[in-house]
Tab-separated table of C-alpha atoms in Angstrom:
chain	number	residue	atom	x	y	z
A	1	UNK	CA	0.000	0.000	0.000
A	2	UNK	CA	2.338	2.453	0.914
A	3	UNK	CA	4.192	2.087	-2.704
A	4	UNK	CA	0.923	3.110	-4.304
A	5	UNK	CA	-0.550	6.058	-2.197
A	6	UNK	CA	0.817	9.728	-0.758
A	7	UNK	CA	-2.260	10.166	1.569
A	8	UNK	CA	-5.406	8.610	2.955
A	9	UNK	CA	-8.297	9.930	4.272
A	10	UNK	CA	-10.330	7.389	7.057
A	11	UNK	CA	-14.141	7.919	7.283
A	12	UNK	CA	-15.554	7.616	10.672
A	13	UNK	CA	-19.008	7.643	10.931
A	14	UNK	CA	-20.646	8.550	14.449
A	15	UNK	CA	-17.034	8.835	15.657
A	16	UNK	CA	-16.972	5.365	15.482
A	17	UNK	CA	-18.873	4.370	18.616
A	18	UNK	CA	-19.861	0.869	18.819
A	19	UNK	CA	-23.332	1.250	18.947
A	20	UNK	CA	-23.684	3.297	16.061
A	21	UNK	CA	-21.336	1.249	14.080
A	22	UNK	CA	-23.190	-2.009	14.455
A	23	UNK	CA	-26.634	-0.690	13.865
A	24	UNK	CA	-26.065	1.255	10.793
A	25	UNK	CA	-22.441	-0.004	9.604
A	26	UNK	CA	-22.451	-3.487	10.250
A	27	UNK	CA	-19.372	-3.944	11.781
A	28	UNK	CA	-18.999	-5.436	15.821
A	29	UNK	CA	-17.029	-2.395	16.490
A	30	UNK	CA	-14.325	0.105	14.949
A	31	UNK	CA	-10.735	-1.716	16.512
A	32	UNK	CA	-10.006	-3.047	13.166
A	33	UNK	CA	-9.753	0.715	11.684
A	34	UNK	CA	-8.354	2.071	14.772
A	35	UNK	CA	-5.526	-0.301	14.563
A	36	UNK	CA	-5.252	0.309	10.811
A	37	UNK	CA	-4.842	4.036	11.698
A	38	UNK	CA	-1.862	3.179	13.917
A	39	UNK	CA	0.084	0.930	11.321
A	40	UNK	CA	-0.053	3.064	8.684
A	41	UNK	CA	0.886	6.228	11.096
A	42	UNK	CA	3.799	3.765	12.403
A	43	UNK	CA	4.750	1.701	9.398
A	44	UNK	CA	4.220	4.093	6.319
A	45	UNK	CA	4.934	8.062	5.443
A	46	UNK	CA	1.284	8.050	4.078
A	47	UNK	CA	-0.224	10.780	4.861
A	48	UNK	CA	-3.454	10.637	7.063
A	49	UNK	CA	-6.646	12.452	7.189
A	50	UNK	CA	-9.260	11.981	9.483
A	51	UNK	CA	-13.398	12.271	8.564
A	52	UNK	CA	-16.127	11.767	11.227
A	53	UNK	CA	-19.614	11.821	9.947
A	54	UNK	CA	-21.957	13.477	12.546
A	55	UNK	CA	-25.263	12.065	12.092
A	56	UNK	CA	-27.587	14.055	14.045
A	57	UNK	CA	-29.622	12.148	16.758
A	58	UNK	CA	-28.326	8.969	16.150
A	59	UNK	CA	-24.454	9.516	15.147
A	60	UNK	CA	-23.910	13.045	17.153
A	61	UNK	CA	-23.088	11.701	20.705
A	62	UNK	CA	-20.342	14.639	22.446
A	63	UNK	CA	-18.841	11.534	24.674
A	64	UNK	CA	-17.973	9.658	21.388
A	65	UNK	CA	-16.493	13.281	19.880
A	66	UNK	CA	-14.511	13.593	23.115
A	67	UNK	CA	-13.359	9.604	23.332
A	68	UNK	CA	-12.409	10.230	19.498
A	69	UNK	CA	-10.778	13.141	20.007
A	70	UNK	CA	-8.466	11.947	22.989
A	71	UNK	CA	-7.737	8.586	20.675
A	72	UNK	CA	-6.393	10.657	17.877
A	73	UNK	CA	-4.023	13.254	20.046
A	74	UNK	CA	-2.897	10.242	22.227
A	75	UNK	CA	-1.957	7.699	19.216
A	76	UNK	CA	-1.751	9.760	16.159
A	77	UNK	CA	-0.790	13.310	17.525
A	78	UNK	CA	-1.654	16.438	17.965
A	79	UNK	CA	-0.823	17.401	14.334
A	80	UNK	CA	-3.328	14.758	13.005
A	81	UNK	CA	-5.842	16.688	10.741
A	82	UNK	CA	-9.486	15.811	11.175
A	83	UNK	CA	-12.569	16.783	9.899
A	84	UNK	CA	-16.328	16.402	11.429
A	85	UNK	CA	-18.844	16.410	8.376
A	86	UNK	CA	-22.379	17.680	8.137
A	87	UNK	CA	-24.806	14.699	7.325
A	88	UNK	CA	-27.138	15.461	4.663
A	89	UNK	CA	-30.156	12.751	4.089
A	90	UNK	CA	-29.479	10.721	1.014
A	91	UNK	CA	-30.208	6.980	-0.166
A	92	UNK	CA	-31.881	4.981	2.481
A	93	UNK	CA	-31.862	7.152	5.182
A	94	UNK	CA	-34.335	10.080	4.327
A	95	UNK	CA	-35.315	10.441	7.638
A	96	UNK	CA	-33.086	12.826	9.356
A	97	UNK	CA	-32.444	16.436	9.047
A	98	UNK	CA	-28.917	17.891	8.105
A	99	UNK	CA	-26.456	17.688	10.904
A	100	UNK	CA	-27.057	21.141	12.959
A	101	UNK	CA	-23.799	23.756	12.537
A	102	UNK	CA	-24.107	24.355	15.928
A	103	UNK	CA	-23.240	20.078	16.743
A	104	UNK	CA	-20.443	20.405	14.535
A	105	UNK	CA	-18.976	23.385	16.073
A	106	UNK	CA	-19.734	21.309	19.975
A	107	UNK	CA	-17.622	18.775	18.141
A	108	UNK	CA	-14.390	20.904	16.295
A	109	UNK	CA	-14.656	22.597	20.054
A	110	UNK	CA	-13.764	19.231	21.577
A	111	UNK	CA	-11.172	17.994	19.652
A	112	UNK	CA	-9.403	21.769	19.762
A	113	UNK	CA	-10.048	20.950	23.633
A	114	UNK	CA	-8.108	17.720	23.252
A	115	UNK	CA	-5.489	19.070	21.634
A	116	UNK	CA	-5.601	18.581	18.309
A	117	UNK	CA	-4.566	21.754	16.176
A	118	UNK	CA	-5.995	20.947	12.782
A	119	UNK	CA	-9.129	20.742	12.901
A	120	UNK	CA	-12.285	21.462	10.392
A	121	UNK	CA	-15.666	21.216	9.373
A	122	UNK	CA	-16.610	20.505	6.526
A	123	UNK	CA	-19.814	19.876	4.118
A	124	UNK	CA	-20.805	24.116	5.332
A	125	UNK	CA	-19.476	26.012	2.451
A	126	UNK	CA	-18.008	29.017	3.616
A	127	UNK	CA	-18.081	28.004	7.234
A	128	UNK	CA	-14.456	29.871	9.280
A	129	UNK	CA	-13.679	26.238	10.412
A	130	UNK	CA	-13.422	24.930	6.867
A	131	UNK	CA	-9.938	26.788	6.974
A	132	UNK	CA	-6.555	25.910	8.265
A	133	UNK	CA	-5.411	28.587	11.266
A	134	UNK	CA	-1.856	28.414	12.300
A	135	UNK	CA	-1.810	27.149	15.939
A	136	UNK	CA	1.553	29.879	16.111
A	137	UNK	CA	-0.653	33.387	15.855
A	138	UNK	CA	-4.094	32.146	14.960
A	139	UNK	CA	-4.036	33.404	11.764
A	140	UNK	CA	-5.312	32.134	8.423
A	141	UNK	CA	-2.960	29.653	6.729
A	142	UNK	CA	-5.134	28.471	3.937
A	143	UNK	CA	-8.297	30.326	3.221
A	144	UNK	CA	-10.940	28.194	1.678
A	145	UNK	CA	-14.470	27.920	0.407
A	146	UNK	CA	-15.787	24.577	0.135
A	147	UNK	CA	-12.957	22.876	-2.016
A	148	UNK	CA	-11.315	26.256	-3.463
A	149	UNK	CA	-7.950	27.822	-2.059
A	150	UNK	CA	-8.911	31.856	-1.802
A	151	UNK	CA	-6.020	32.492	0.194
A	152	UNK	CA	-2.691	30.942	0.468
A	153	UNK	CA	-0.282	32.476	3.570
A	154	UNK	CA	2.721	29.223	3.587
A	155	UNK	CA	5.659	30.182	2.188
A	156	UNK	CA	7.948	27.412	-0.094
A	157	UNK	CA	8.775	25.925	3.512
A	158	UNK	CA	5.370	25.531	4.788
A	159	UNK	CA	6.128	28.075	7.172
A	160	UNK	CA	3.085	30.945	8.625
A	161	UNK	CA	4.239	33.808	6.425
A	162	UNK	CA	2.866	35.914	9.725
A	163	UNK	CA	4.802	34.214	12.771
A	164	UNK	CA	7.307	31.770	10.814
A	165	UNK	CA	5.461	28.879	12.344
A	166	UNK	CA	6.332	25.412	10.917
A	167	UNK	CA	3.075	23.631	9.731
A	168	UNK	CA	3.401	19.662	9.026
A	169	UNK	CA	1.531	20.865	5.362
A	170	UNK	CA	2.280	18.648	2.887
A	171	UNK	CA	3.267	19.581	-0.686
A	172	UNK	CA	2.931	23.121	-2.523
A	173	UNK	CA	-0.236	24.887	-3.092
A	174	UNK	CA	-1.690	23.706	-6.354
A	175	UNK	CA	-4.592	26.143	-7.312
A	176	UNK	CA	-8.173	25.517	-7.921
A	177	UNK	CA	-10.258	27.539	-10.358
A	178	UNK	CA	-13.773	27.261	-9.957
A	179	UNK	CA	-14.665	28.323	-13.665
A	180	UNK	CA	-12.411	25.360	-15.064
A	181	UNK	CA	-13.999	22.862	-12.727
A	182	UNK	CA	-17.864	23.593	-14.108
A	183	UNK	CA	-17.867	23.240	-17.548
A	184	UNK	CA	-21.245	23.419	-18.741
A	185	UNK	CA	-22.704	20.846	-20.908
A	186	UNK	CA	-25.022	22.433	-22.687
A	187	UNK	CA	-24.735	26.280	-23.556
C-alpha cells in the first residue's frame, strides 16, 4: 500500500462508537480501523486524514467526539488533521435532518479541547472552520471555500508567512479555479 498512495483519508461515521457502528455499519465495532490508523501512522509516510460523519440524533453523541478526540491526540498526535462532516439525508436514510452547525462546532470545540490543532468542518461552504489557522498566531494559513484555495499564507517551507510557524503541510499549493472545474454541458 504504501508504494501506491501519498495520503489517505479514514471515514468515521458517528465517531466510530460501537453502537452506532453495528446498527447502521455493520461492523462489531471500529478496533479493526483504529488499529489500521496506527500501522499506517507507524509503518508508512502516508499521509493521514481523518473524517467523522456526525449524524444528528443517532451519530452526534459529544462523549464519542470527546473519546475520538483523545484517541487521535494520544496515538496519532496532535498534528493529526481531522474533519467532522455535516450529514445530509441521502439513499436509504431520508429520515433525518442535516447535521445542525451548531453540533459540529460542539464537536471541532472538543477535539481543539483535546489538543488537536488541525481541525475542520466541513460539508458548510463558507463556514471559518473549513480553513486551516496556524496554531503559532491564529491566523489564516489556507483560506478556503468549500474545495477552493482563496487564500494561500505558507511560504515554499510551509512556514506561517505571519509568525514563521512550521506547519506539518504537505506539498505546494496547487490552485483551484472554480470556472475550469464547471464546464457546462449544454450552452
Amino acid at each position: 500500500m504504501k508504494d501506491f498512495l501519498d495520503c489517505i483519508t479514514v471515514d468515521f461515521k458517528g465517531s466510530g462508537e460501537t453502537g452506532f457502528v453495528r446498527r447502521y455499519i455493520g461492523i462489531p465495532n471500529a478496533d479493526p480501523i483504529f488499529q489500521t490508523l496506527l500501522e499506517v501512522k507507524n509503518k508508512t509516510n502516508v499521509h493521514i486524514e481523518i473524517t467523522d460523519l456526525v449524524v444528528p440524533q443517532v451519530g452526534d453523541n459529544l462523549e464519542s467526539a470527546t473519546s475520538l478526540s483523545k484517541w487521535v491526540y494520544d496515538n496519532l498526535g496532535p498534528d493529526m488533521p481531522i474533519h467532522f462532516l455535516r450529514w445530509h439525508p441521502d439513499y436509504k436514510m431520508m429520515d433525518l435532518p442535516l447535521t445542525p452547525i451548531e453540533t459540529l462546532e460542539k464537536h471541532y470545540e472538543i477535539a481543539k479541547n483535546a489538543g488537536l490543532k488541525y481541525v475542520y468542518i466541513g460539508n458548510v461552504p463558507g463556514h471559518p472552520a473549513e480553513s486551516t489557522y496556524c496554531p503559532g498566531c491564529s491566523k489564516v494559513l489556507i483560506k478556503r471555500f468549500g474545495y477552493d484555495i482563496l487564500e494561500y499564507n505558507l511560504d515554499k517551507n510551509n512556514r506561517c508567512r505571519f509568525c514563521g510557524y512550521k506547519t506539518p503541510i504537505v506539498g505546494p499549493l496547487s490552485k483551484s479555479f472554480r470556472d475550469d472545474r464547471f464546464i457546462p454541458v449544454i450552452n
